[in-house]
């Protein structure tokens, strides 16, 4: 019996020794696996009174205490109200805050300590670190909408409380409680009723929302410099300086972390009053005038159309009465029957034809309305198609053709109407419309709508150009959507992940879409100029002048037409951009992507003169307008080359080649000097040195001009062997594929990278050159069917306006949000299609209001315009 206590004592001592060894082993493992992320230190509280020589296979029992641990959330706590409250006596003693701010902050902190609902909501509306720091979450914004709703709800419920107290004075206190219990809860009523036991007193001050832009410089161990945005719902009586002062007391000072306040914005200040903005008022006035002209022009066309229909009915009735009298038996004679049959067939054909065809007949033959856009440079509504005013030859050609047809029909009728020749005097006589009537009708929504949606193209239009233009515009919208939404996402590191995807190269290399526009522009000006000159129409404008004077007339005529053709919608959208960015910069919780609200009021005149790419990008208004400036400068160069080339072709050809080679050399030198690596650098990395400069983007335009001359000289009739066609298609498609996907996970040397930067844009244009030639000469096959599909024509014709307005749509979507986006593949697809639809809708409105009327008016005022009879 005495052995039993001794045995139990030995067993107890053994277990104690095992526990000591296990704890000691756990402590050593903890020291080895210590994990420090942004100065994180994991501290464990263990019992060190045990022996370290025990077995590690036994069960361990370790207790961790994280109460004294500096966690990631502690390191990223950049504005802590608890710290501010603890140091509030020091804040007041410093007397650095304004009196009203000090008073209201004291009330706020007291409300938090007393768990007042309005104070809890303000704290809830303030932003703080949540998660995703290492995945690119730099926006800890809280909720501006909730911060606003706290006070808005108090006002609403106070008014309801007063009304209820007047109607039910006996239940005044209960009424106040019932009405105030849902103050500032911007949720459904059913949800807010869940807080039935909570009494919500109104806040004693007006809350304001402050967005702090902080620079976080963490040195251990990440060594990352990050810009953090955090939103705080604080009393609106506090100024920006007050919030800056309080922020220094609201965070811990850590030796491995440096935090600086870069900027503080106050979206709730409402410092921008849009109704007092002069630009906005001008836009309203212009919009009202244009809307009035559209209504008047549309109603006037409806009136003339009905007048025509009434005249035709009277004419038919009169002809029937005369035929009954002449026959003597109350029926039409055989000769008149033939005439009426032909007339009825023409009327029936008019009714059965599509709406655009009937409008063309009305416009050209009866009402003398302005010609539709589809006949003239169908590309006139497209993306910067520089059709000269004198290139409306197909309209005049159509009129000549119609006049000839009418003359032929008249001769046939005269030949067939034996006894009814006297009926000709009763036919509807055409009448002239004044030039003012035609100018008014150029604003008709009916005519412009049918012109944009016309399924036919002009005689001088290459149909495949429409497809190239429409698909390139969609590519541009996709690229700009990715650029903007990535900037305002809470998982920005996702971009690095998706960029490793092979197919994402199609977005990374989106700038090639702009080269497509340059190619199309060069092709159209060359092709249309040579065709117009071949018909002798340009000689009419400079008849009797010497070669230099005639060329000067042509040049300034081309430039003047382009300026008037593009500037009307451009100037309107420029004003919209200025007002929109001012509004978003004042009311959005995010920083704007560019400083258009600052640069546009000072430098808008550079845009109107199309010289904004010759100045630093920091001073550029409407950043995406760089393309318009470059294209206009290329247009002037191309116009000179074409005017000289009419009589001195070899000189123009040599000049074109010299410009092309100089552009390649200049781009290579700039890329090599700046060590530009297109395989790894952002495509916009050297925006101000390579991307937007005209001397680096000229190649595709000149190649397009060469293709235009080739198709003119061959009259779009080129015979090629089948093997040659197959080889050319293979090389063109392979070239496009390599340019888009060829840099995937490649490593280019500095020299190779410079050569690629220099030649890639022109190589892209060479593939487009073959596609255009093949589709125009009968070798396009299914690709030509796709690019020439009539369903693409309306999108192509409004491409210019879509290019102008789509960044406004994208920015408005991103900057009007109350929180950052959380990007994913499905969300990006939905956003792209939604933004594309919205952009084209606005483009359609702008084109109908500004672009189409201006194009029609320029044709009406053209000196080469033929007079038309109604």
mmCIF file of C-alpha atoms in Angstrom, residues 526-527 530-531 534 645-646 649 705-718:
data_model
loop_
_atom_site.group_PDB
_atom_site.id
_atom_site.type_symbol
_atom_site.label_atom_id
_atom_site.label_comp_id
_atom_site.label_asym_id
_atom_site.label_seq_id
_atom_site.Cartn_x
_atom_site.Cartn_y
_atom_site.Cartn_z
ATOM 1 C CA UNK A 526 -5.978 59.464 -101.359
ATOM 2 C CA UNK A 527 -8.611 57.302 -103.018
ATOM 3 C CA UNK A 530 -7.706 60.930 -107.136
ATOM 4 C CA UNK A 531 -11.210 59.841 -108.171
ATOM 5 C CA UNK A 534 -10.105 62.275 -112.525
ATOM 6 C CA UNK A 645 1.158 64.271 -107.044
ATOM 7 C CA UNK A 646 -1.545 65.102 -109.573
ATOM 8 C CA UNK A 649 3.686 61.903 -109.219
ATOM 9 C CA UNK A 705 -2.453 56.746 -98.979
ATOM 10 C CA UNK A 706 -0.416 54.352 -101.118
ATOM 11 C CA UNK A 707 -3.204 51.768 -101.035
ATOM 12 C CA UNK A 708 -5.727 54.402 -102.061
ATOM 13 C CA UNK A 709 -3.637 55.255 -105.122
ATOM 14 C CA UNK A 710 -3.266 51.568 -106.030
ATOM 15 C CA UNK A 711 -7.013 50.949 -105.967
ATOM 16 C CA UNK A 712 -7.633 54.143 -107.937
ATOM 17 C CA UNK A 713 -5.137 53.234 -110.633
ATOM 18 C CA UNK A 714 -6.477 49.693 -110.919
ATOM 19 C CA UNK A 715 -10.119 50.782 -110.609
ATOM 20 C CA UNK A 716 -10.452 48.029 -107.984
ATOM 21 C CA UNK A 717 -9.746 45.412 -110.666
ATOM 22 C CA UNK A 718 -6.633 43.378 -109.997
#
